[in-house]
JSON list of N, CA and C in Angstrom, two decimals:
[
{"chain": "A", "resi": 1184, "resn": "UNK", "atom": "N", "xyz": [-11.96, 86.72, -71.22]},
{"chain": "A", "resi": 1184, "resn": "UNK", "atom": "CA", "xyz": [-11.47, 85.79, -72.20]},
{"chain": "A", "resi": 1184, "resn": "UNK", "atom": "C", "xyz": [-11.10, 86.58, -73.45]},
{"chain": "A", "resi": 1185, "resn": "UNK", "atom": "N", "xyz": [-9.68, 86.71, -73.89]},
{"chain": "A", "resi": 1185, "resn": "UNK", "atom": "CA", "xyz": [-9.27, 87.32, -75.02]},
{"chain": "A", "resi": 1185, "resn": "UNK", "atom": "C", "xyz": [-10.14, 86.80, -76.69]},
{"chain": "A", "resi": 1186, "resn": "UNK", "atom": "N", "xyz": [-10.27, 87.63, -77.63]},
{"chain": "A", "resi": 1186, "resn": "UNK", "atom": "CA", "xyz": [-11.26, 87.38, -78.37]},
{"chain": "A", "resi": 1186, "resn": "UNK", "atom": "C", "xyz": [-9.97, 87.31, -79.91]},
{"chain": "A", "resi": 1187, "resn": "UNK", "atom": "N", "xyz": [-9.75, 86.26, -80.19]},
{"chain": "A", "resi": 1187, "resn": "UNK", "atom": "CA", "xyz": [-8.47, 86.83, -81.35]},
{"chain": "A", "resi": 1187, "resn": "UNK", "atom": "C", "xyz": [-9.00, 86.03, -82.88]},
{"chain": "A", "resi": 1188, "resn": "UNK", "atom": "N", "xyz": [-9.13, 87.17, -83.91]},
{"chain": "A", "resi": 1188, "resn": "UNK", "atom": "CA", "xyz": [-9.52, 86.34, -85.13]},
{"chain": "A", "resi": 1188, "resn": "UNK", "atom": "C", "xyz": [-8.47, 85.55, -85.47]},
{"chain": "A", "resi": 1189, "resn": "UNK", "atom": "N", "xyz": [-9.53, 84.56, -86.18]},
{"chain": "A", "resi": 1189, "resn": "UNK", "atom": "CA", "xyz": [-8.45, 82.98, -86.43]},
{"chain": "A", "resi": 1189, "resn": "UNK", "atom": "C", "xyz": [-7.09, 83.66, -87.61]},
{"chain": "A", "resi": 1190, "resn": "UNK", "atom": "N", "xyz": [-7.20, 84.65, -88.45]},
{"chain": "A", "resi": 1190, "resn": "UNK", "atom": "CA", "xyz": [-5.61, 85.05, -88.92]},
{"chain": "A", "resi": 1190, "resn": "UNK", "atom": "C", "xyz": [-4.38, 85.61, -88.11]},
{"chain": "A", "resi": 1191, "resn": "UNK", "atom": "N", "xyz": [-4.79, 86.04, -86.88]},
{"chain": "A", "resi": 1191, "resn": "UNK", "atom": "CA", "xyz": [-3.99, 86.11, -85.90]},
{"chain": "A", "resi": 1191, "resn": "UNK", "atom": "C", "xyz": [-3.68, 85.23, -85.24]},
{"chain": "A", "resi": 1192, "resn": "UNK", "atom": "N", "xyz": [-4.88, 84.28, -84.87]},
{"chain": "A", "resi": 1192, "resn": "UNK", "atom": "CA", "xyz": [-4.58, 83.14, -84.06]},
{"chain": "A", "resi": 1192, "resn": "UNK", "atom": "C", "xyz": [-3.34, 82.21, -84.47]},
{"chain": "A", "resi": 1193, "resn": "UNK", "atom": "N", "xyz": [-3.51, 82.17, -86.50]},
{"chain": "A", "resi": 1193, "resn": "UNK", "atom": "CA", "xyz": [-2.41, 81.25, -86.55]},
{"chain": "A", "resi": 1193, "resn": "UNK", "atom": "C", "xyz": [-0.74, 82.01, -86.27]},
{"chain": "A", "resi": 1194, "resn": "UNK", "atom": "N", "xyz": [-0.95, 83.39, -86.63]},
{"chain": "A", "resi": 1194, "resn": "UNK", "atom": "CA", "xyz": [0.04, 83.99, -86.15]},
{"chain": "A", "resi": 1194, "resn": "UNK", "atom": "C", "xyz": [0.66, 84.01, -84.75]},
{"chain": "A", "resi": 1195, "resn": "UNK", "atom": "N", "xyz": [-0.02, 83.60, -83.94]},
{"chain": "A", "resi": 1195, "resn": "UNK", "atom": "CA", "xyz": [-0.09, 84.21, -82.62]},
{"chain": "A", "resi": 1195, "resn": "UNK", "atom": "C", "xyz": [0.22, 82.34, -81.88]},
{"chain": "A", "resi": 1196, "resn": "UNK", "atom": "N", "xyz": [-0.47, 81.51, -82.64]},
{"chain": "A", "resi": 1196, "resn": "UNK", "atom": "CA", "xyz": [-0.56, 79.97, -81.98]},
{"chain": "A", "resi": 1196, "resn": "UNK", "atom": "C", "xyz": [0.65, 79.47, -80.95]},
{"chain": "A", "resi": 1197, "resn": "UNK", "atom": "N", "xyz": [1.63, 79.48, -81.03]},
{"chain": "A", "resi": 1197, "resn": "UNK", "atom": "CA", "xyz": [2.12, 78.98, -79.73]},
{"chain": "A", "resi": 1197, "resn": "UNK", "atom": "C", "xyz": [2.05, 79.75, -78.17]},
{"chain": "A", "resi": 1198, "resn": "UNK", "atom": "N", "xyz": [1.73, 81.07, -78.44]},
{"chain": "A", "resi": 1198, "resn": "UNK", "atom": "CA", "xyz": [1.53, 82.08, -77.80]},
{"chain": "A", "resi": 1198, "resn": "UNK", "atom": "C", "xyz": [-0.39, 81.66, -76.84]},
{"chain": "A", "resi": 1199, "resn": "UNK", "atom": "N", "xyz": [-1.20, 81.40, -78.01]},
{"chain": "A", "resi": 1199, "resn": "UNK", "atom": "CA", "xyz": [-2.25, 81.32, -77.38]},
{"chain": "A", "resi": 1199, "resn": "UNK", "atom": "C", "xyz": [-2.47, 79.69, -76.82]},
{"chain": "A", "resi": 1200, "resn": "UNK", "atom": "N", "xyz": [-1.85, 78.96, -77.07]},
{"chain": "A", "resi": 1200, "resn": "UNK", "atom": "CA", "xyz": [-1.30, 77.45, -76.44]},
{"chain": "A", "resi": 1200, "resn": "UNK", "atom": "C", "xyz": [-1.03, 77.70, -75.11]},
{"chain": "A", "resi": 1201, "resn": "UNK", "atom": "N", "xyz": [0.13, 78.57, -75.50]},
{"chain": "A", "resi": 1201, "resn": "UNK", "atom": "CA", "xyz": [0.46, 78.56, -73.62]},
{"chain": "A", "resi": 1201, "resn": "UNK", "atom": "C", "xyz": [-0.30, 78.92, -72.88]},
{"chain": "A", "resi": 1202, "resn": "UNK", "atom": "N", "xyz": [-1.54, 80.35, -73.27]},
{"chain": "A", "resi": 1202, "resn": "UNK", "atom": "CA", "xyz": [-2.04, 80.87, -72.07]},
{"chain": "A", "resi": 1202, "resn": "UNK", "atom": "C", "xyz": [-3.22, 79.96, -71.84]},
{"chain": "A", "resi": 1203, "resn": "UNK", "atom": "N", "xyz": [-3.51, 78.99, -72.89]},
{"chain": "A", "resi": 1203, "resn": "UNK", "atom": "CA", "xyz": [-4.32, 78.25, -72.10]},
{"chain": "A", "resi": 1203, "resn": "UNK", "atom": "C", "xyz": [-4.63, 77.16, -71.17]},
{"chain": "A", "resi": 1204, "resn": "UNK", "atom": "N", "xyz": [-2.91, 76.65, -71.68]},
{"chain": "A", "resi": 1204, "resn": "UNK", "atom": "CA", "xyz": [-2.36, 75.87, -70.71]},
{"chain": "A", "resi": 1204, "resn": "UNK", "atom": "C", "xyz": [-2.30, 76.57, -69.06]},
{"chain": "A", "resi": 1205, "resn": "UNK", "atom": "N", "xyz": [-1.93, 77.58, -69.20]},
{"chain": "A", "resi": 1205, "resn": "UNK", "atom": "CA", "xyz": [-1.95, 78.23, -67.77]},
{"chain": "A", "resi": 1205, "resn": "UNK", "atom": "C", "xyz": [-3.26, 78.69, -67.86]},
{"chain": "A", "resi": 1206, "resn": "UNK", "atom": "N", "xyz": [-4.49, 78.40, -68.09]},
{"chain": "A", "resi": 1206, "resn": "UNK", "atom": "CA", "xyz": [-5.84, 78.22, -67.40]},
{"chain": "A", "resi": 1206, "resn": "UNK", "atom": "C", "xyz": [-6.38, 79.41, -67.91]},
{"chain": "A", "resi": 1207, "resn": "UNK", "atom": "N", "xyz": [-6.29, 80.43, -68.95]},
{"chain": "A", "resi": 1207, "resn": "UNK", "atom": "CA", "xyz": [-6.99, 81.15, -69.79]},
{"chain": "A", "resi": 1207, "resn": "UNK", "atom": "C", "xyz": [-7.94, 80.83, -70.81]},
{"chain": "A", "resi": 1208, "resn": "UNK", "atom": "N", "xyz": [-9.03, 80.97, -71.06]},
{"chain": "A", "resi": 1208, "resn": "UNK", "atom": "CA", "xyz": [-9.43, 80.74, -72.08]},
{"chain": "A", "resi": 1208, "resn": "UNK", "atom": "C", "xyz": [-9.26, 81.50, -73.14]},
{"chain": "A", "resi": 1209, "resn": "UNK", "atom": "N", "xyz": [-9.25, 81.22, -74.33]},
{"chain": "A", "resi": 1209, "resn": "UNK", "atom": "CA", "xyz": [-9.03, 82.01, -75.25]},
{"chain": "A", "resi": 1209, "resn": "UNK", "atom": "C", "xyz": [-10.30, 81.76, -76.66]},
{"chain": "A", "resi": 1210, "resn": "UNK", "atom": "N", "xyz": [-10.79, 82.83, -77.13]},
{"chain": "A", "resi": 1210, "resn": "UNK", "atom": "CA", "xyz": [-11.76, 82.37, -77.89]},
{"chain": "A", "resi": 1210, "resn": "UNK", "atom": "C", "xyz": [-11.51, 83.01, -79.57]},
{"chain": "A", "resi": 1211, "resn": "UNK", "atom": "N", "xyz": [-11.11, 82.19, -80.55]},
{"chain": "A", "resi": 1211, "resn": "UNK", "atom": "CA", "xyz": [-10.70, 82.32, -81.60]},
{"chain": "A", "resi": 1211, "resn": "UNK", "atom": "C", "xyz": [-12.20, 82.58, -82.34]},
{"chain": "A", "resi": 1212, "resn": "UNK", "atom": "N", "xyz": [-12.33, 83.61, -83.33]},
{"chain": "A", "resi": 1212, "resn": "UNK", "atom": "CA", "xyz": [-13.26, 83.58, -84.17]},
{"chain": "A", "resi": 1212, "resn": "UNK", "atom": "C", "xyz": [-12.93, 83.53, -85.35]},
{"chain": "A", "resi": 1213, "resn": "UNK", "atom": "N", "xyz": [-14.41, 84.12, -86.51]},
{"chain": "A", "resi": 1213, "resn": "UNK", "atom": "CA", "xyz": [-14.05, 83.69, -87.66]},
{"chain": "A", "resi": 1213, "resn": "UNK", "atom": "C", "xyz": [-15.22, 84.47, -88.38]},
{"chain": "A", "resi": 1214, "resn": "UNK", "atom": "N", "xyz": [-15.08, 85.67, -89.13]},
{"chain": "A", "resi": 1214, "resn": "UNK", "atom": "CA", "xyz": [-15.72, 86.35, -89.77]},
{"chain": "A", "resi": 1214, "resn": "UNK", "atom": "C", "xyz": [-16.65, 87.32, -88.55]},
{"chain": "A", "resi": 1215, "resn": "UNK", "atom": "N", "xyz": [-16.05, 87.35, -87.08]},
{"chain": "A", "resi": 1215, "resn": "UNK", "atom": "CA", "xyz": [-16.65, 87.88, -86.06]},
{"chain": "A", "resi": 1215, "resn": "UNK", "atom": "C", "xyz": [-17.80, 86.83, -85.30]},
{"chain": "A", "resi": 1216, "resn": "UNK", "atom": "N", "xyz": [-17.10, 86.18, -85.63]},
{"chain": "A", "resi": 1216, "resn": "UNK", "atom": "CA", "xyz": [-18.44, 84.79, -85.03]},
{"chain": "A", "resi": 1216, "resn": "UNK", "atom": "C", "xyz": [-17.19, 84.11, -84.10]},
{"chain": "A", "resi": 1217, "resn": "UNK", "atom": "N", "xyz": [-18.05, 83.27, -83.02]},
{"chain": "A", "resi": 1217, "resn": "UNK", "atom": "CA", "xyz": [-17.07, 82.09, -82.19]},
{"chain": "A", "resi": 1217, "resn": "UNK", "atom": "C", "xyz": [-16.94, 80.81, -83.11]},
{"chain": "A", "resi": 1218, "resn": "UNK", "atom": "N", "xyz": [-15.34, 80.90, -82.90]},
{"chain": "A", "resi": 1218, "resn": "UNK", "atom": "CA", "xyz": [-15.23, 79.89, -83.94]},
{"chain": "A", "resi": 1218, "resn": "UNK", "atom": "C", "xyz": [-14.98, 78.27, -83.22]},
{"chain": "A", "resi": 1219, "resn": "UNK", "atom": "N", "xyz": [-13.74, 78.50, -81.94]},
{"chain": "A", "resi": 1219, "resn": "UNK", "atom": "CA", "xyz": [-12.74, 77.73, -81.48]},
{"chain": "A", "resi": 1219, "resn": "UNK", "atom": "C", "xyz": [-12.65, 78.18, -79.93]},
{"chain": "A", "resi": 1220, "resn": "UNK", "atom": "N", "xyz": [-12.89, 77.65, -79.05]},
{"chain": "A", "resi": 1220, "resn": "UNK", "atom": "CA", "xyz": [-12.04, 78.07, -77.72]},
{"chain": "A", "resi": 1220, "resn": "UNK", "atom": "C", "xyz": [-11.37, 77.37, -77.44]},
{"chain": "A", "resi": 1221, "resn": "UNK", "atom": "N", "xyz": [-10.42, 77.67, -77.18]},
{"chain": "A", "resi": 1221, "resn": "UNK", "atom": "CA", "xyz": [-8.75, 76.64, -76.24]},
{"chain": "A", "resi": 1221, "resn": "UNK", "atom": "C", "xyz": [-8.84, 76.78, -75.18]},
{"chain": "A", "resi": 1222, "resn": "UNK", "atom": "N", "xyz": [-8.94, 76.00, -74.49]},
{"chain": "A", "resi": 1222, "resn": "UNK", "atom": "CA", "xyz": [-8.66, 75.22, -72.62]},
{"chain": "A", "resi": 1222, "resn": "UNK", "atom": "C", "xyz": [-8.13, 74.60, -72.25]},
{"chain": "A", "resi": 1223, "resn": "UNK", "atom": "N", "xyz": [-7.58, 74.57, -71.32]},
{"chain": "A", "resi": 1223, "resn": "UNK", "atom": "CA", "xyz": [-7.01, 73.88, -70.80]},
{"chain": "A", "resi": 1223, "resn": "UNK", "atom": "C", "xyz": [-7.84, 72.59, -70.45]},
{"chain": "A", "resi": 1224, "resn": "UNK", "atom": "N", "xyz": [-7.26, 71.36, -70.51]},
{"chain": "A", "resi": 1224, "resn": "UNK", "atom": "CA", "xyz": [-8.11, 70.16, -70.14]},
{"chain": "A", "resi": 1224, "resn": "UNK", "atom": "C", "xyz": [-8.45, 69.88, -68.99]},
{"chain": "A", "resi": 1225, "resn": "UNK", "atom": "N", "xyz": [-9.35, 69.57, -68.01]},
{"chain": "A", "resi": 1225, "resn": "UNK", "atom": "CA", "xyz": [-9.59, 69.28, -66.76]},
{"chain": "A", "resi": 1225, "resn": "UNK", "atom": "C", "xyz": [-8.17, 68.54, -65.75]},
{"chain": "A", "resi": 1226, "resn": "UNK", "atom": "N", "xyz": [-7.58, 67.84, -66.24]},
{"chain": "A", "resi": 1226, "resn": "UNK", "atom": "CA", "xyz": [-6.60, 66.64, -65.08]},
{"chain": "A", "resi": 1226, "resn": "UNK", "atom": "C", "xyz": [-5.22, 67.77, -65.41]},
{"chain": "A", "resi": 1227, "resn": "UNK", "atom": "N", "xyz": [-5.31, 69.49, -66.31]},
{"chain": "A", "resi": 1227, "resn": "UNK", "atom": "CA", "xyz": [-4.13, 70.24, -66.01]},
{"chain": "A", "resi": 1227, "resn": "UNK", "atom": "C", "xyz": [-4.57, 71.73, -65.45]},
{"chain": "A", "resi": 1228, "resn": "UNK", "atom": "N", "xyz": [-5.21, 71.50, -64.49]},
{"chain": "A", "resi": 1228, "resn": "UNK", "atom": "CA", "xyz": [-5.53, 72.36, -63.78]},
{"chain": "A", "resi": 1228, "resn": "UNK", "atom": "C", "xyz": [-5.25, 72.10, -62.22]},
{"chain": "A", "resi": 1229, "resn": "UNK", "atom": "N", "xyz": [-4.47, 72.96, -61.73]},
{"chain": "A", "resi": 1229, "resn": "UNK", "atom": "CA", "xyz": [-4.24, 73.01, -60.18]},
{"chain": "A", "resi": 1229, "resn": "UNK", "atom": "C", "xyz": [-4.88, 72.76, -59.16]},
{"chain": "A", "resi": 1230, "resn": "UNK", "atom": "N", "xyz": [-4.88, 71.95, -58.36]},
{"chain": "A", "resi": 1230, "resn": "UNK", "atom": "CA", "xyz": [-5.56, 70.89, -57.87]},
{"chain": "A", "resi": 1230, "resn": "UNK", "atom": "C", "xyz": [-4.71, 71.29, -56.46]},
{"chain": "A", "resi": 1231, "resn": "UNK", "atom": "N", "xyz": [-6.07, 71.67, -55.53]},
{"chain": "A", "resi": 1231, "resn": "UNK", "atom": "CA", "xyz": [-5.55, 71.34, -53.71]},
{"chain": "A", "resi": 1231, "resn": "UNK", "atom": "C", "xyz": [-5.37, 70.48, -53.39]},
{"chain": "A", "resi": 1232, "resn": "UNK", "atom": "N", "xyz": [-4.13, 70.02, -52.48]},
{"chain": "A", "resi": 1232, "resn": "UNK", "atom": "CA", "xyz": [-4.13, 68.98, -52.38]},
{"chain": "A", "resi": 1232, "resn": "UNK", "atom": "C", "xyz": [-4.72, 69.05, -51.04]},
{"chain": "A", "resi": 1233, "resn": "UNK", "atom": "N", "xyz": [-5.47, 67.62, -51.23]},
{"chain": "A", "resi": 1233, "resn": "UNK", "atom": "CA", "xyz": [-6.38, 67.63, -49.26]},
{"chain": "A", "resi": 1233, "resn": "UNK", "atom": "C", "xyz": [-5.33, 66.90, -48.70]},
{"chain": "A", "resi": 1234, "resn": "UNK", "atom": "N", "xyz": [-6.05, 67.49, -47.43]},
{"chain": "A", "resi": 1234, "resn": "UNK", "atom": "CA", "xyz": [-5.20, 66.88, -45.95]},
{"chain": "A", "resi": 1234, "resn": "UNK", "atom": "C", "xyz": [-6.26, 66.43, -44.62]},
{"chain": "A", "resi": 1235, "resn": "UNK", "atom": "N", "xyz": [-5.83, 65.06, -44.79]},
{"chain": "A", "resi": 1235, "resn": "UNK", "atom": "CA", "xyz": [-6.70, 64.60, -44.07]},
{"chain": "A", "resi": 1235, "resn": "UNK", "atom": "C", "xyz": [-6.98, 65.28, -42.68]},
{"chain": "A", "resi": 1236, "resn": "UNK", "atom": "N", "xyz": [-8.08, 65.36, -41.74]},
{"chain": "A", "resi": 1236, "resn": "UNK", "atom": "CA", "xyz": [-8.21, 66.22, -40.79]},
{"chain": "A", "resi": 1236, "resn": "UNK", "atom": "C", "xyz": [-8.05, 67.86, -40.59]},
{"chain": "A", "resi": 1237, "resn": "UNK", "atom": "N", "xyz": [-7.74, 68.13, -41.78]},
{"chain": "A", "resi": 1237, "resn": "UNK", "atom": "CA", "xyz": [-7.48, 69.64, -41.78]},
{"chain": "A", "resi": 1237, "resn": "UNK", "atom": "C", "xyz": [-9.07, 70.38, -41.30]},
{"chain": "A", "resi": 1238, "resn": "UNK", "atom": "N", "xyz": [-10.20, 69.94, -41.16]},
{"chain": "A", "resi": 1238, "resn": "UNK", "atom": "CA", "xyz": [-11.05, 70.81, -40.96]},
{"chain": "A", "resi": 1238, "resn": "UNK", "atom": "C", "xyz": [-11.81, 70.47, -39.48]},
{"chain": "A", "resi": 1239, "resn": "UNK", "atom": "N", "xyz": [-10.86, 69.46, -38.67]},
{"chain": "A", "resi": 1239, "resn": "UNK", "atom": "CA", "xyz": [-11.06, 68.94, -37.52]},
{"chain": "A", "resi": 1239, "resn": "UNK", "atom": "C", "xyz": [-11.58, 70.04, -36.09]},
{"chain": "A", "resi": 1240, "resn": "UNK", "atom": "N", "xyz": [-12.41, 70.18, -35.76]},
{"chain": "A", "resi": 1240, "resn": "UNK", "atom": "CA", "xyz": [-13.02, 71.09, -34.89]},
{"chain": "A", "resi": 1240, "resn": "UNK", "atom": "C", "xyz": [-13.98, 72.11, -35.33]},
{"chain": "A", "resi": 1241, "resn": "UNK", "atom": "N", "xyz": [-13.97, 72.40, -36.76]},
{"chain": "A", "resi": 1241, "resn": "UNK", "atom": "CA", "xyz": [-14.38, 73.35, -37.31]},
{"chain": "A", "resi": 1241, "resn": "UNK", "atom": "C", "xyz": [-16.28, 72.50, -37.43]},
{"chain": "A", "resi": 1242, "resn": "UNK", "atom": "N", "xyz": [-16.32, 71.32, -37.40]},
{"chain": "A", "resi": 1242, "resn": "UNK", "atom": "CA", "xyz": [-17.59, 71.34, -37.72]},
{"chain": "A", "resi": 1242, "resn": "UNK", "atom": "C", "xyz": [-18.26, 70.29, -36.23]},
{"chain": "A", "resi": 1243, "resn": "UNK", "atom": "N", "xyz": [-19.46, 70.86, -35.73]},
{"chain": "A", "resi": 1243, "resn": "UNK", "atom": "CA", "xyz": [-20.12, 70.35, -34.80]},
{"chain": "A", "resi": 1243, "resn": "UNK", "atom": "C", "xyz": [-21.42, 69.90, -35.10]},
{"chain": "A", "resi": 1244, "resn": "UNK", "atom": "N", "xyz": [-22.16, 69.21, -34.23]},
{"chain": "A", "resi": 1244, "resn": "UNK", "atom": "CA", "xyz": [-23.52, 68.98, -33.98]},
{"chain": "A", "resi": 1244, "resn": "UNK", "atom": "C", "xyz": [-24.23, 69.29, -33.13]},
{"chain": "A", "resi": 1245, "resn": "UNK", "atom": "N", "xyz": [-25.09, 69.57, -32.84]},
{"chain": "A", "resi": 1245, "resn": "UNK", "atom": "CA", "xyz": [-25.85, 69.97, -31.40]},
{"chain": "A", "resi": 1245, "resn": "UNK", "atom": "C", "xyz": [-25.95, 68.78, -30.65]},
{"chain": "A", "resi": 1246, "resn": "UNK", "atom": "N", "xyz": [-26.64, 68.28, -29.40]},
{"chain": "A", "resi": 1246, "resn": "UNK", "atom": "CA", "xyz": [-26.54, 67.33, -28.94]},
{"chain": "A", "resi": 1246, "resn": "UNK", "atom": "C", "xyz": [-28.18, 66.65, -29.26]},
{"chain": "A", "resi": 1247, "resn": "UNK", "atom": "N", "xyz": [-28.89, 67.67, -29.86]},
{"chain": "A", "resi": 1247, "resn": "UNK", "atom": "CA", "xyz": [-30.06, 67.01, -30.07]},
{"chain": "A", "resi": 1247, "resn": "UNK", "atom": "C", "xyz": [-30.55, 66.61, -31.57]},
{"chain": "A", "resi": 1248, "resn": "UNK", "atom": "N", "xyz": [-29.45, 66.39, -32.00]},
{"chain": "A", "resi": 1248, "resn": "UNK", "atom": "CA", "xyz": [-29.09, 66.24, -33.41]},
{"chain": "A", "resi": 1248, "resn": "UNK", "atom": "C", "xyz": [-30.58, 65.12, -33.89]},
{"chain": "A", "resi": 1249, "resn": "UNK", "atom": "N", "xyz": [-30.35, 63.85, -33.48]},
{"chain": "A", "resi": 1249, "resn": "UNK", "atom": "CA", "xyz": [-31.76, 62.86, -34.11]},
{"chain": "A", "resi": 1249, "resn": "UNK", "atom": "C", "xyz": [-33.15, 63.20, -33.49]},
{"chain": "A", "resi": 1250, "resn": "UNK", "atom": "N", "xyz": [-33.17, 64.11, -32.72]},
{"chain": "A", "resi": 1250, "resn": "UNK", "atom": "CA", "xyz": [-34.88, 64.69, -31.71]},
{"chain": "A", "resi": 1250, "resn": "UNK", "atom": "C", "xyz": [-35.65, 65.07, -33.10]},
{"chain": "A", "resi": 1251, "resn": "UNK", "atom": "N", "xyz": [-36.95, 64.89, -32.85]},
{"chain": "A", "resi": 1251, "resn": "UNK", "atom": "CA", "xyz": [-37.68, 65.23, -33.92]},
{"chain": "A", "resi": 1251, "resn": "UNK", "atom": "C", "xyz": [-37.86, 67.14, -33.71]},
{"chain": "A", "resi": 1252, "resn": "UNK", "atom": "N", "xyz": [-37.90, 67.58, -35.03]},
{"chain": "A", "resi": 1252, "resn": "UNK", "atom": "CA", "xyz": [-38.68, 68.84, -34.58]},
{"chain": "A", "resi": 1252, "resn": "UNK", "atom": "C", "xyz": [-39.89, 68.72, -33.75]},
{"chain": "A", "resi": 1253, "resn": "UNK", "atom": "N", "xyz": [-40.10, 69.91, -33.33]},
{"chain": "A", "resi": 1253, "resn": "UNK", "atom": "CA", "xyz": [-41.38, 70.56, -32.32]},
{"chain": "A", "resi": 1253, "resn": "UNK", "atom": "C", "xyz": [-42.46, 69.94, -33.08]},
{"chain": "A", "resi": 1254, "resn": "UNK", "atom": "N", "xyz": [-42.55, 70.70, -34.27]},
{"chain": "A", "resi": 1254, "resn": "UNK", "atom": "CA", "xyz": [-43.55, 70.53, -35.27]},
{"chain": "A", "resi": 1254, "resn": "UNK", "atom": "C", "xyz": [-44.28, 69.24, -35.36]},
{"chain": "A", "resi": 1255, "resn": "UNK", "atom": "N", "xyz": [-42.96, 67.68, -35.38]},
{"chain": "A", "resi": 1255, "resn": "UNK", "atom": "CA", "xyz": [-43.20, 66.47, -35.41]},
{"chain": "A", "resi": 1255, "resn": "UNK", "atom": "C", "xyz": [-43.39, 65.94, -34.31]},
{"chain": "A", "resi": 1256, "resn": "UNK", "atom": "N", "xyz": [-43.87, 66.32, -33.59]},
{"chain": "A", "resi": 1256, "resn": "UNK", "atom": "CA", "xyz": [-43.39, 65.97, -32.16]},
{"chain": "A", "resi": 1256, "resn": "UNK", "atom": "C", "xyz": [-44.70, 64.56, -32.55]},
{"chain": "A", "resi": 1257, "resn": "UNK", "atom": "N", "xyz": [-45.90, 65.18, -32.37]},
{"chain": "A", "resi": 1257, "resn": "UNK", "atom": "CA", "xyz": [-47.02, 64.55, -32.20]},
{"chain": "A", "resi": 1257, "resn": "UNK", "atom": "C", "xyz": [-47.38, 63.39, -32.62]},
{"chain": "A", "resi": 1258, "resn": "UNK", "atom": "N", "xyz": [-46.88, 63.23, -34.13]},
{"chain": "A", "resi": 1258, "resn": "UNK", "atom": "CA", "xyz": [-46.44, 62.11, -35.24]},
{"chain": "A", "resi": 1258, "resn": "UNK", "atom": "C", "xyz": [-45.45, 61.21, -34.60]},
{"chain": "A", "resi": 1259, "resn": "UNK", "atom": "N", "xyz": [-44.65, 61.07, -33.48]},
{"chain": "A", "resi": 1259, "resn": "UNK", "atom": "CA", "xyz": [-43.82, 60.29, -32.93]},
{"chain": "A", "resi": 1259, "resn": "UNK", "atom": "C", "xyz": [-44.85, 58.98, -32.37]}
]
């Protein structure tokens, strides 16, 4: 995360807008302290889009899936 004091920042502001729009953070200070970070907002961030069935085969069960463990056996 780029570290830019806030007299640059205002120099620099449409510049550090954009990169946070494209998903950088950027952290503005102020006498060497954190002053400000810019982010991007959650609903502008790139997002997979799902597809239904895409993970179809990939996940199984055993066939003794509801059997109690060994352990429980006795407790049945």
């Amino acid at each position: 995360m780029p570290q830019v004091d806030i007299g640059q920042a205002r120099r620099r502001f449409d510049e550090l807008l954009e990169r946070a729009f494209h998903g950088e953070d950027v952290l503005i200070t102020k006498d060497d302290r954190p002053f400000v970070r810019l982010t991007a907002p959650p609903s502008l961030e790139k997002k997979r889009k799902r597809q239904f069935g895409s993970v179809e085969g990939e996940i199984w069960m055993s066939e003794d899936f509801d059997e109690p463990l060994d352990e429980f056996r006795e407790y049945r």
